[in-house]
Structures are given as C-alpha cells and as structure tokens.
Coordinates of C-alpha atoms in Angstrom, one line a residue:
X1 CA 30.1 -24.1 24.3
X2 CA 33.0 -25.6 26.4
X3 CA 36.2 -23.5 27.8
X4 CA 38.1 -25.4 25.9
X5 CA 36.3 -24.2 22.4
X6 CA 36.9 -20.8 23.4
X7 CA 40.6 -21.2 24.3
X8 CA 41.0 -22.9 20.8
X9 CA 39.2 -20.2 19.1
X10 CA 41.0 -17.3 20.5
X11 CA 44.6 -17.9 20.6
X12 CA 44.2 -18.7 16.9
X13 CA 46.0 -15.8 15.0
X14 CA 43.7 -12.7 13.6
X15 CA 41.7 -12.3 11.2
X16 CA 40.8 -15.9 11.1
X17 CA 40.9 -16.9 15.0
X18 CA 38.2 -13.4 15.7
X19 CA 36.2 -15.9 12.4
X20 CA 36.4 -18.5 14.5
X21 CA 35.3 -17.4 18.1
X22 CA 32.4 -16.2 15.6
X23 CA 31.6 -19.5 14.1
X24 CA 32.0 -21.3 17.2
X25 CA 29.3 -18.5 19.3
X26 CA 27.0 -18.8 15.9
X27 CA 27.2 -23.1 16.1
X28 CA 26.7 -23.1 19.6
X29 CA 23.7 -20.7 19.7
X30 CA 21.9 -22.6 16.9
X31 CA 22.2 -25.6 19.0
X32 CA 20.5 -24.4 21.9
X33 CA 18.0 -22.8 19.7
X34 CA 17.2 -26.5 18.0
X35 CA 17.5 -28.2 21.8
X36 CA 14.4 -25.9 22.6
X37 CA 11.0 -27.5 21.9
X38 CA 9.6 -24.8 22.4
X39 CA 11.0 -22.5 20.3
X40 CA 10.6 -25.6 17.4
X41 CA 6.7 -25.4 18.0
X42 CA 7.1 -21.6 18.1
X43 CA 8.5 -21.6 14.7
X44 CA 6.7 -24.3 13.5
X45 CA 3.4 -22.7 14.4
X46 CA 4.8 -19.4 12.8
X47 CA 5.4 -20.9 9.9
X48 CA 2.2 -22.7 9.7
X49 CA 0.6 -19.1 9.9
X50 CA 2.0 -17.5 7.3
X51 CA 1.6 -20.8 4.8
X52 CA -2.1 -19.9 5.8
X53 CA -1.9 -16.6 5.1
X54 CA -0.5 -17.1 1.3
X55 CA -3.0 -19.2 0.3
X56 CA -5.6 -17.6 1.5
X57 CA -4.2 -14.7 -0.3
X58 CA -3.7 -16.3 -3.1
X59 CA -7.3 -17.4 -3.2
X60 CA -8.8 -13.8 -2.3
X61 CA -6.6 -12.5 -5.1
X62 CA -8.4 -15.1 -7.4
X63 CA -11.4 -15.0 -6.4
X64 CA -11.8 -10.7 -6.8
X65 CA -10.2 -11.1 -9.5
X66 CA -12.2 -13.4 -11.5
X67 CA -15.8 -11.7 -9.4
X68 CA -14.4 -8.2 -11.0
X69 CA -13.4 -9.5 -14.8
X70 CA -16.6 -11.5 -14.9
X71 CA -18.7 -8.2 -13.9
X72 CA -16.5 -6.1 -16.2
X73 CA -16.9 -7.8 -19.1
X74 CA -21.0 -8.3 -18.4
X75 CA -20.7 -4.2 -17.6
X76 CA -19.1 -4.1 -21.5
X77 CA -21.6 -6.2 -23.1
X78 CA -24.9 -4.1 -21.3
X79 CA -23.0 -1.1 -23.0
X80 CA -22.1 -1.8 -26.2
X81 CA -25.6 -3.9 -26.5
X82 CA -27.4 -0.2 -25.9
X83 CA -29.8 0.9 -29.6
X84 CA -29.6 3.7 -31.4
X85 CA -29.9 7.0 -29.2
X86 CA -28.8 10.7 -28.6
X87 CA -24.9 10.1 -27.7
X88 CA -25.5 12.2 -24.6
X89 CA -28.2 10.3 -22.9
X90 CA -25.9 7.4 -23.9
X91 CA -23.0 9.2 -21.5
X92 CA -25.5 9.3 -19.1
X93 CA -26.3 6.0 -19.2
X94 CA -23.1 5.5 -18.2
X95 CA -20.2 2.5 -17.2
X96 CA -18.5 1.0 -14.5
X97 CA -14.9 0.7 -13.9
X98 CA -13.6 -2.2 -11.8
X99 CA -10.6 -2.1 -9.8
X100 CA -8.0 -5.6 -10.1
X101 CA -5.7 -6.6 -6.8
X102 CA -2.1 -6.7 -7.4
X103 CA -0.4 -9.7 -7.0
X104 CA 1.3 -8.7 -3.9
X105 CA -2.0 -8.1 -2.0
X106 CA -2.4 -11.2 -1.3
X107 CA 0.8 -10.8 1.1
X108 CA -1.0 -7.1 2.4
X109 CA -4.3 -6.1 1.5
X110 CA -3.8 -2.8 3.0
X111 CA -7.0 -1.0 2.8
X112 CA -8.3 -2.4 0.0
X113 CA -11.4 -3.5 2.3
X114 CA -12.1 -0.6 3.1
X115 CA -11.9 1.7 0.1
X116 CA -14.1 0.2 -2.9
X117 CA -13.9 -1.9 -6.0
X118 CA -15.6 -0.1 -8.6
X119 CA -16.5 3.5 -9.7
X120 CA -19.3 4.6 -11.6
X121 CA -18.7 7.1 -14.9
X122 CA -21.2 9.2 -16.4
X123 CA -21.8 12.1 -17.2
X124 CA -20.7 15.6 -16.0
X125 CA -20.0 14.2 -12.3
X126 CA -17.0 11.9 -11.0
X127 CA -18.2 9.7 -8.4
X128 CA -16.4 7.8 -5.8
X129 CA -15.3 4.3 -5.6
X130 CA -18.2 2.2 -4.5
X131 CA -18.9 -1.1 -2.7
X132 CA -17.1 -1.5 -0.1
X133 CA -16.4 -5.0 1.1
X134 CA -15.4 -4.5 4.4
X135 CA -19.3 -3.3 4.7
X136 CA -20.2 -6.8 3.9
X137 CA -18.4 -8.9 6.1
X138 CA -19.9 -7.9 9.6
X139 CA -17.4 -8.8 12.4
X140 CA -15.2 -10.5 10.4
X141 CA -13.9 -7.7 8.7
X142 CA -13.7 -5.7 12.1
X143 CA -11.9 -8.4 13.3
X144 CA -9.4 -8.6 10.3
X145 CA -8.6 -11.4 8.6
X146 CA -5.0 -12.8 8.5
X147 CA -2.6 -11.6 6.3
X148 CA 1.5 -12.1 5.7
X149 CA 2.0 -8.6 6.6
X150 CA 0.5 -9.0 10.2
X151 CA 2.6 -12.4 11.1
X152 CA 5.3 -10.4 9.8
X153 CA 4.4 -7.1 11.3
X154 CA 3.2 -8.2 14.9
X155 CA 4.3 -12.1 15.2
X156 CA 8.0 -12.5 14.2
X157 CA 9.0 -9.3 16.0
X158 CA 7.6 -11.6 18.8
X159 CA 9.8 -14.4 17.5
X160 CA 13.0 -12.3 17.5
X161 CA 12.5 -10.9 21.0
X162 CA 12.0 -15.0 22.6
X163 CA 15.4 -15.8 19.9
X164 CA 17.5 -12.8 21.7
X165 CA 16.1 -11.9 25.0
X166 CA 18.4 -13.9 27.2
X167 CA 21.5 -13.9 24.4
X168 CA 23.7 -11.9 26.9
X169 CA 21.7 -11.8 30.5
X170 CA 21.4 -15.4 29.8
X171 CA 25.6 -15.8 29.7
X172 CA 25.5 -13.7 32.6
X173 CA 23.2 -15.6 34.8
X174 CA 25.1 -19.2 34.4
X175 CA 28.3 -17.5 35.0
X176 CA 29.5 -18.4 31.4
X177 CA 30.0 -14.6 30.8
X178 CA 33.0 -14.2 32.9
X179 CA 34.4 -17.4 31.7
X180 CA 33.9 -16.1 28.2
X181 CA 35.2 -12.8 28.7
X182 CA 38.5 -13.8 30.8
X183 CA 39.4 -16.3 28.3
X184 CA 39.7 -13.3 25.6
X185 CA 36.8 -14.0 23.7
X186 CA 35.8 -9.9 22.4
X187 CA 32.5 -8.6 23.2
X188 CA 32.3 -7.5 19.8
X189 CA 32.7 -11.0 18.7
X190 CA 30.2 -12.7 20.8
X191 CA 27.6 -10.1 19.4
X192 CA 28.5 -11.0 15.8
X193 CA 27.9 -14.4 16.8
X194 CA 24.9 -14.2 18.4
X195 CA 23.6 -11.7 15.8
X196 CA 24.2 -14.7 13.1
X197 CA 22.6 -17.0 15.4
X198 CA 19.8 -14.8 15.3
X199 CA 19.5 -13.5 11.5
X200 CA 20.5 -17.2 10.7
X201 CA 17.2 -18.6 12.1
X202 CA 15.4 -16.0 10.6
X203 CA 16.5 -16.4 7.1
X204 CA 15.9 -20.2 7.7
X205 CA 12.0 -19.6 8.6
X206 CA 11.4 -16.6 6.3
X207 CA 13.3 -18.3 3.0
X208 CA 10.4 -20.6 2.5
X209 CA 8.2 -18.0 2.5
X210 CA 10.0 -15.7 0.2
X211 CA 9.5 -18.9 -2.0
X212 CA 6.1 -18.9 -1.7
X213 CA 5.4 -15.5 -2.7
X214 CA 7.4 -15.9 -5.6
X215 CA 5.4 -19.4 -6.5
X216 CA 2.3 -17.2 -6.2
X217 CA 3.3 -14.0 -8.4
X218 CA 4.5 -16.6 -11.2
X219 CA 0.5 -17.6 -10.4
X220 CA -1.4 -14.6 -10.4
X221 CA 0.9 -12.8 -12.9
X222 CA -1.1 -10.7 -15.7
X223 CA 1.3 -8.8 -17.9
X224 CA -1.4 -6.5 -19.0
X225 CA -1.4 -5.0 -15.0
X226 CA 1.8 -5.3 -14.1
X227 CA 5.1 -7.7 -15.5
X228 CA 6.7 -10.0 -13.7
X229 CA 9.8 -8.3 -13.6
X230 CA 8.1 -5.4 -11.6
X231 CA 6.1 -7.8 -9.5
X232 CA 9.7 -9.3 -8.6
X233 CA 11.3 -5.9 -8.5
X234 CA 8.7 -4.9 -5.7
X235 CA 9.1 -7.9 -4.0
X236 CA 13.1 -7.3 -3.7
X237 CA 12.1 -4.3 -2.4
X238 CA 9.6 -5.1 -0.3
X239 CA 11.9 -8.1 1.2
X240 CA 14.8 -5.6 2.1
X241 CA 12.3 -3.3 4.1
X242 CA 11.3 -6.3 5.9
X243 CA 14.8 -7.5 6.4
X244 CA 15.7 -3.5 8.0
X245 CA 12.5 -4.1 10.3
X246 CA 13.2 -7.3 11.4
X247 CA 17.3 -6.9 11.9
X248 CA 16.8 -3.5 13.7
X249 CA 14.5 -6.1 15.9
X250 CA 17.1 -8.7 16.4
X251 CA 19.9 -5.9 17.1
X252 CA 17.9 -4.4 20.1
X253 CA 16.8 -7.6 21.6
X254 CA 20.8 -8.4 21.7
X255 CA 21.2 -4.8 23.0
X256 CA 18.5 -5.2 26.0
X257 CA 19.9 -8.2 26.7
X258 CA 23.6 -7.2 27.1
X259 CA 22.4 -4.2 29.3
X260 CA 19.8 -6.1 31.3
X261 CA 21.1 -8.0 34.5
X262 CA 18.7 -10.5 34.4
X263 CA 16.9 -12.1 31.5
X264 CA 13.1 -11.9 33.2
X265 CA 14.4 -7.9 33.0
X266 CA 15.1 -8.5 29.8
X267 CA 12.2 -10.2 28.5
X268 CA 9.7 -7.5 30.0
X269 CA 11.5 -4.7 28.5
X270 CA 11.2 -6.1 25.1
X271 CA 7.3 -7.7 25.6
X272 CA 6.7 -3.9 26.7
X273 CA 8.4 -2.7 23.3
X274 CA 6.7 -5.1 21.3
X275 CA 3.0 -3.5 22.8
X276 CA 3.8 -0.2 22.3
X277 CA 5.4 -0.7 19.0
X278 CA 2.9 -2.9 17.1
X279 CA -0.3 -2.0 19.1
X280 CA -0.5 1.0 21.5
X281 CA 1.8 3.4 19.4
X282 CA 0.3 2.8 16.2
X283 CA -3.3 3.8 17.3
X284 CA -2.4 6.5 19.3
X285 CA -0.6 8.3 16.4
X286 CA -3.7 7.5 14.0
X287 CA -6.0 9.2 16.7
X288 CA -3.7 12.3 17.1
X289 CA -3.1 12.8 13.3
X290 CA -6.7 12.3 13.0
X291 CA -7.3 14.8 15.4
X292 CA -4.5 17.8 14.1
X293 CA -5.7 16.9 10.5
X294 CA -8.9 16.3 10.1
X295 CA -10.3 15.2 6.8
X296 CA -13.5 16.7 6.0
X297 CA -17.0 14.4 5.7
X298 CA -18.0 13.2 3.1
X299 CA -21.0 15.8 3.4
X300 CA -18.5 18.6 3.4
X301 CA -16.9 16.8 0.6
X302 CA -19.8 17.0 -1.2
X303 CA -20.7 20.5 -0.7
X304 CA -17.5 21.6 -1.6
X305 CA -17.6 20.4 -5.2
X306 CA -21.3 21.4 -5.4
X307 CA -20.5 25.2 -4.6
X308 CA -18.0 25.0 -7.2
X309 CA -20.1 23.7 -9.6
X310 CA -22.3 26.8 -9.6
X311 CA -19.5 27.8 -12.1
X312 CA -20.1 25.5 -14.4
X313 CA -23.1 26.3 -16.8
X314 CA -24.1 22.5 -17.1
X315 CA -27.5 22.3 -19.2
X316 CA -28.4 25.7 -17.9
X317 CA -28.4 28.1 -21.5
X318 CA -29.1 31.7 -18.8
X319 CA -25.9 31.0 -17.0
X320 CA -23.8 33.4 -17.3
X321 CA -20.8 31.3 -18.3
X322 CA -22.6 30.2 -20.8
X323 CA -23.8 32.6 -22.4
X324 CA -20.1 34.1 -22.3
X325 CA -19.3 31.2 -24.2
X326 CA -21.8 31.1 -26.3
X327 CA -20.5 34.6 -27.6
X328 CA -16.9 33.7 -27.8
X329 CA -17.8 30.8 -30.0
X330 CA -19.4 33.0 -32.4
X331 CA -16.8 35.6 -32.2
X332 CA -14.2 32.8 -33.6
X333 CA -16.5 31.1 -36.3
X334 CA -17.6 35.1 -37.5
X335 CA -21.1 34.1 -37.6
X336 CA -24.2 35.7 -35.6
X337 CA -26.2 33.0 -34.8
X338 CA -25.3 29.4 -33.3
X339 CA -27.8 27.8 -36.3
X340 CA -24.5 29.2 -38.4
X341 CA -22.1 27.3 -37.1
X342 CA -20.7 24.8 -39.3
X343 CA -20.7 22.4 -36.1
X344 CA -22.7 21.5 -33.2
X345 CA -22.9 24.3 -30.8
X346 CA -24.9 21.9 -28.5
X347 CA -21.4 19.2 -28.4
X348 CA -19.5 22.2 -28.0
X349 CA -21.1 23.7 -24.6
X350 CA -21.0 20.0 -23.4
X351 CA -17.7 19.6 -24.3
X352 CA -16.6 23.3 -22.2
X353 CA -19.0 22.1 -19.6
X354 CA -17.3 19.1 -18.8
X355 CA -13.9 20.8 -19.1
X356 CA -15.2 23.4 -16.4
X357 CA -15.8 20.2 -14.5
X358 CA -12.4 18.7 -14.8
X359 CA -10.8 21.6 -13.1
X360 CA -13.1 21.3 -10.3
X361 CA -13.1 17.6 -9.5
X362 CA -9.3 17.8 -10.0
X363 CA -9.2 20.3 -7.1
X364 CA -11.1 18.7 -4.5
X365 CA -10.3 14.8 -5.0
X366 CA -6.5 15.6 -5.7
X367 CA -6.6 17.9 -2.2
X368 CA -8.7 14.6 -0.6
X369 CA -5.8 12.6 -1.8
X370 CA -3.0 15.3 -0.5
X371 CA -5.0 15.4 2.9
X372 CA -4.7 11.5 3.4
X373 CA -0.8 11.6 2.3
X374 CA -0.2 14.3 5.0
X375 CA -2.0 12.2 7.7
X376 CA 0.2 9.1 6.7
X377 CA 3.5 11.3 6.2
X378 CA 3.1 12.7 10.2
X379 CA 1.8 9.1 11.2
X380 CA 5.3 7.4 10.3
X381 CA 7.4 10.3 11.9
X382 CA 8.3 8.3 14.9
X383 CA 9.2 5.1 13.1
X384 CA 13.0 5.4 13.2
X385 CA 12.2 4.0 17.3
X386 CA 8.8 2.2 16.1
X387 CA 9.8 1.0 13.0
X388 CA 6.4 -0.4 13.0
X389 CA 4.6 2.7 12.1
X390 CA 7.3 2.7 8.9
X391 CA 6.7 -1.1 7.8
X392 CA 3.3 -0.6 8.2
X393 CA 2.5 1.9 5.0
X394 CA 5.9 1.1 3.0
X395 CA 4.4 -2.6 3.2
X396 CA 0.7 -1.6 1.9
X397 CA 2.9 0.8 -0.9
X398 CA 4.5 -1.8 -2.7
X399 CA 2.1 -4.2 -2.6
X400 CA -0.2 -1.9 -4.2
X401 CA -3.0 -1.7 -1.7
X402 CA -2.3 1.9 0.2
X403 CA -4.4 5.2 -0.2
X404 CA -2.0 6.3 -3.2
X405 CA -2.2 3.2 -5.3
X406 CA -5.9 3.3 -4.7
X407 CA -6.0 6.9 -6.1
X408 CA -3.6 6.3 -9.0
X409 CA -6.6 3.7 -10.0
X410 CA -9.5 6.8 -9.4
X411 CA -7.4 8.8 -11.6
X412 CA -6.8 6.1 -14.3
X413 CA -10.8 5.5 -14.4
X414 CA -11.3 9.3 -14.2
X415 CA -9.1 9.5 -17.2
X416 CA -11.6 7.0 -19.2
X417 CA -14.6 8.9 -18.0
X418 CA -13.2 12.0 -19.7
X419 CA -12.1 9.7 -23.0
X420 CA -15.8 9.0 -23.3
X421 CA -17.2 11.9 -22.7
X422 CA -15.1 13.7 -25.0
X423 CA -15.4 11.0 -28.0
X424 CA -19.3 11.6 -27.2
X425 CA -18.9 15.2 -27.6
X426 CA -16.7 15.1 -30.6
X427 CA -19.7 12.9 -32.3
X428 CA -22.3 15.4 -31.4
X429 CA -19.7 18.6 -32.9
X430 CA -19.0 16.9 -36.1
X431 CA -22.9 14.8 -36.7
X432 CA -25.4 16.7 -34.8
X433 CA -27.2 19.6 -36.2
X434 CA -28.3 22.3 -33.0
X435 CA -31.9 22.7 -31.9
X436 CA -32.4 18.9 -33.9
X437 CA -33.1 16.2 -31.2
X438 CA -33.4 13.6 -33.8
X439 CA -29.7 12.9 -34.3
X440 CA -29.1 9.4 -32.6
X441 CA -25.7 7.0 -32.6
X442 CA -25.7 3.7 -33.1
X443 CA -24.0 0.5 -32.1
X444 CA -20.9 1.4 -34.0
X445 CA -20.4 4.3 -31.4
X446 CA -20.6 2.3 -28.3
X447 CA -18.2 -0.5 -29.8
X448 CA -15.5 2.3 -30.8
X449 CA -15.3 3.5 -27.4
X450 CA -12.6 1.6 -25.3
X451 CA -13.1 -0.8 -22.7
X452 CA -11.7 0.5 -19.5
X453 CA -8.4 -1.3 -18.5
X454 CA -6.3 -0.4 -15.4
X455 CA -2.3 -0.8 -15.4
X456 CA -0.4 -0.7 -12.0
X457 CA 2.3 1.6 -11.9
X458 CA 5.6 0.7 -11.7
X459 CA 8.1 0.1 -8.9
X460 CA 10.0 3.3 -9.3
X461 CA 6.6 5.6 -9.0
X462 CA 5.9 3.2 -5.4
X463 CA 9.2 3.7 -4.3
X464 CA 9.5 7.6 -5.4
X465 CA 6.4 8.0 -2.3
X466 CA 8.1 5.4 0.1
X467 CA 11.8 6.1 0.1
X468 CA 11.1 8.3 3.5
X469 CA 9.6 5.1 5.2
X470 CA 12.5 3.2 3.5
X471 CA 15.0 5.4 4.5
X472 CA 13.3 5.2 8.0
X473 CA 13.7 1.6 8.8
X474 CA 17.5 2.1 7.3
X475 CA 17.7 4.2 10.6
X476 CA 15.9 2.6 12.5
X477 CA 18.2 -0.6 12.0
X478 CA 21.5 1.2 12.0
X479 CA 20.5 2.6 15.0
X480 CA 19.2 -0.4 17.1
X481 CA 22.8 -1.9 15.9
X482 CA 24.7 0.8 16.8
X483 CA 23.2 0.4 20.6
X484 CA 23.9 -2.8 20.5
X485 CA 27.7 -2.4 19.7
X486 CA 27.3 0.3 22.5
X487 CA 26.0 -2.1 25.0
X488 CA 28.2 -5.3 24.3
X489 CA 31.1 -2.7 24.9
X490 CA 30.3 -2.1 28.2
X491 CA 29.3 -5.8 29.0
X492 CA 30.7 -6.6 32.7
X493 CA 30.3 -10.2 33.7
X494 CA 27.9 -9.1 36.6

C-alpha cells in the first residue's frame, strides 16, 4: 500500500473515510497474502488435508455402519430363530446391542476407537461395551489416523500464526509503520484491517469445507438416529466453536505481533504457543487429572459391583433377601404357600432379583460415568488461555463421539436389557406354574420382543454438558481480542 492510498483514505470524512483506511489495509493485506507462494502451497496443502480427512470419514462412517447393521440384523435373526425353551434360559442366551457413528464422526471420532462397538445383554449382569477397535489396528491406531478435527485442532492454528505473525513487526521492520501512523491512519484501524485480512482468508479456505461436511451429512443422514435438522443444528454449533478457537488465534497472532519488535520474535513466541497449546499442555493436564482423580481398574470395578451383589438373592432360595421376599409375597396374596399363588412365584423372584440388580449397576456405571466427566471438567479449566483443551472435548461432544455420548448409548442398551428381561419375567408370572420346569416359550416370544435400536440425543442435551467449554472459547476469544486492541494502542513505530 502506497502513501498516497493512505492519505486518500484518511482525510476522507468519518465514518466512511475510518471504512476506507479499513478496506484499503484489508485489499492490500490479501494481496501480499496471494503474492506469497508459499503461503498458496500452505493452503493448498491444508486444504488437500482436510478434503482427505472427509472422505475418509465419510468412508469409516460407512463402512461401521454397514459392518454393525449387517451383524445386528444377523444377531436378530440367531435370536428370534431360537426353539421352544424355558424363557429364562432364553435371557440367558442373550443379545447384542451394536453401537452406530453419528454423522459428524466422521469430522471427530473422538474416542470411539477406544471405547467399544457392542455390548452384550443377558441376564442378571450388565456388561461392558466390547470390541475395541483401536485393539485391532496395531501402530496405526497408536499413531492416529487423520481426522478434520486435528487439521483443525493442530494445523490451521499453525496457518493463522504464519497469516499474522509479521502483521505489525512486519510494518515496523520496512519502516512502513511510521509512514502509516504519521499520515493519521488509527491503530485501531489497521488492526481491523488486518484482522479481516486474516478472518477473510480463513473463511475463504474453511467455506469449502463447511460444504463438505454438509454434502456428507445430507449422505450419511438416517432419520431413525438422528434428523437432519439436528445433524445441521450441531454442525452450526459446532462451526461457531471453531470459529471462537480459530479468531481468539488470529487476534493474538496480531497482538504478538504489534508488541514484538521484530517479526523472528514474533514468530517464536507464537510457534512456542502453538507447542504448548496443542501438544505439551494438553498431556500434561491429562497426566495430572489422571493423577488427582484416579479412576479405579477395571478389577476394582469389578469387585465393587460383585460385593454389592451379595445383596441380591440371584438363584440362591437361603438368601436371606429372599426368603424375606418370599414372605412378603405371601403376606399380600394371603396365601401360605408359594404353590398358592395364583402366579409364578419363580417370575416373580427373577423379576425382584433383577430389580435389586438395577439399583446396583446404576450405582457403580453411573459413578464410572461421573468419575470420567470430573476428569474432563478439571482437564478444560485452563482453556480460556489454551483454548485447545476447550475445542478438544466441545468438538468430540457434538459430534457425538465423547465419554458422555458413549454412555448415553450404554444406558439406551441397558434400558433394552431390562425391557427383555422384564417381558421374560412377565411371561414366566402370568404362564408358568412354580416347581414345573416344563413350561417352555416359543418363537412367538422371541419375535415379540423388540429389536434393539439406538437414537442420538439431541443438540440441546450436547450442548446442556458443553456450554462451559463453549462459554470458554467465548473468553478465550474476547480476551485474545481485547489484547490485541491493548497492544495496537500502544504501537510505536520502533
């Protein structure tokens, strides 16, 4: 930008000539940002990466999706093909729920890796979600695969910082500063050029992709597990958190720059940031939260539930529970003898036993879940100045694969286990005689019992958890703005 631009620019009259000095700083920014070839393969590469990263997404998603609807519906047929037998052996013989992707993971997959596909119901015991995949993909899965939320996340932070570094120590070092300053162009006005400049390019590279994603929900969309209108509604979401990450970004790369006196001073500041934010930071917070709040092993785990579960009676007729409830169900029917009772005492203690169970399983995987929520809640505290440790989980959130959308599908397939157990049950109360083994169910049994289906839950039930790691990037980005305004204020020409 000449001395002459700037002269026009700012005796024009206010409001419009301040618009002008703006227009004329955004212009001549973007044209040294296209003159660099090196920022075009930058971008270009950048872009290239995260065109990579939605289709392979967009495959994964596919793929799992079709593996776990193909087993699913195999898993239905083996069950509702079982013969006639006692309905309780047929509990026993159990089902499998399968877990679907959202949409959105193909953007984040979060920890889906790492946290099962399917869970096993049966009888009298809720199991974990099994099968792993990150167990099954050796380095590769150590290595982690790429993803739009890690270009995002670690490479156009990188991208901002080489748009902004030398914005103002740039000015400073070719003297253009003091020209730009004594001919009354405002500090405030060069940073609201600049910051176009900036936000400008991004919009420009990130548009495309914004696209993209949408292209690919329109795809992958199953109204069964989640409309389109909440797949979109998350991804507005999930597009302005990005947008607070990145901007709070830009804003203190223009900030470093107007305090730095040189841009190499500049440029190692920020490179320095970028480290500690997306890489050192983040793992050194998830080894100290580990460390104050320890989750208990899966042993412990284990033998937590079991010592609870000396108080359910379970098939055990001299447990004391049950024979305390073996009473109290005479006491209401008035007779003296369970052979009296005009229904199955035998579905009725199964029934209470699994009821007992309830309780208990509710205790320890709901304080499991509550454990993991704590570690994440302390894990993001610092993200207001590392917004990454903010980004990170609010990201996984709304694209369904965090800890808590993982548990909301547990609980959903917990729910189913209870539904047939207690439609099992209720068949043995109203059909079975007690102390008569021959009573069997047939086919028609098996085929009334509902197939297991799994809907996500809404935006608003994501965003109820995340609005702390929302609210933190909002912060974070007014804050990082606010410096810079601070720093541009105090801009001297050397």
């Amino acid at each position: 930008m000449s001395a002459v631009d700037v002269i026009t620019a700012a005796e024009a009259p206010l409001p419009s000539g301040r618009w002008r000095i703006i227009r004329t700083v955004a212009v001549k920014e973007w044209l040294d940002i296209y003159r660099d070839a090196r920022f075009r393969w930058l971008a270009a590469l950048t872009l290239l990466l995260m065109a990579c990263a939605i289709v392979f997404g967009v495959q994964q998603v596919q793929r799992i999706d079709r593996d776990r609807a193909a087993a699913a519906q195999e898993d239905r047929q083996v069950w509702t093909s079982q013969s006639a037998k006692d309905p309780h052996a047929a509990a026993h013989f159990g089902q499998y729920a399968f877990k679907p992707q959202s949409p959105l993971a193909l953007a984040d997959p979060g920890v889906n890796a790492y946290v099962g596909t399917a869970v096993w119901l049966e009888a009298h015991k809720q199991n974990e979600v099994q099968f792993r995949p990150a167990r099954d993909s050796g380095v590769s899965a150590r290595l982690g695969n790429l993803s739009l939320a890690f270009v995002l996340q670690t490479v156009m932070p990188l991208l901002v910082i080489l748009l902004g570094f030398a914005a103002f120590s740039g000015e400073r070092e070719r003297g253009t500063l003091r020209q730009l300053l004594s001919l009354g162009a405002r500090p405030l006005d060069l940073l609201a050029g600049k910051a176009l400049a900036v936000t400008g390019v991004l919009a420009i590279l990130l548009l495309p992709v914004l696209i993209g994603v949408v292209i690919a929900c329109l795809l992958l969309v199953d109204d069964t597990q989640l409309s389109l209108s909440d797949q979109l509604a998350r991804l507005g979401w999930l597009t302005l958190g990005y947008a607070l990450y990145l901007g709070g970004i830009a804003a203190l790369a223009l900030a470093v720059s107007a305090f730095s006196k040189s841009s190499r001073a500049a440029l190692v500041g920020l490179l320095a940031f970028w480290l500690i934010n997306c890489f050192l930071v983040p793992r050194l917070m998830t080894d100290l939260v580990r460390t104050a709040l320890p989750l208990p092993t899966a042993l412990e785990f284990r033998e937590a539930i079991a010592e609870d579960k000396k108080k359910d009676f379970g098939h055990d007729e001299t447990h004391p529970a049950f024979i305390a409830f073996r009473e109290q169900v005479l006491r209401d029917y008035g007779v003296n003898r369970v052979e009296d009772l005009p229904v199955n005492f035998r579905g009725l203690s199964l029934r209470k036993s699994d009821e007992i169970g309830y309780g208990i399983y509710d205790k320890h995987f709901g304080g499991l879940q509550d454990d993991y929520a704590r570690q994440d809640r302390w894990r993001a505290v610092p993200g207001f100045l590392l917004p990454f440790l903010a980004i990170q989980p609010y990201s996984m959130g709304l694209a369904g694969s965090d800890t808590r959308g993982h548990y909301h599908f547990a609980t959903t397939a917990e729910q189913h286990r209870r539904l047939v157990q207690t439609m099992i049950s209720e068949d043995l109360i109203r059909n079975g005689r007690y102390g008569d083994s021959s009573y069997v169910a047939g086919p028609e049994l098996w085929e009334r019992i509902p197939a297991f289906s799994y809907r996500s839950p809404e935006a608003g039930w994501v965003l109820s958890a995340q609005a702390r790691n929302l609210f933190t990037l909002a912060i974070w980005c007014a804050a990082a703005s606010l410096l810079a305004v601070f720093a541009v204020r105090r801009l001297r020409p050397v």
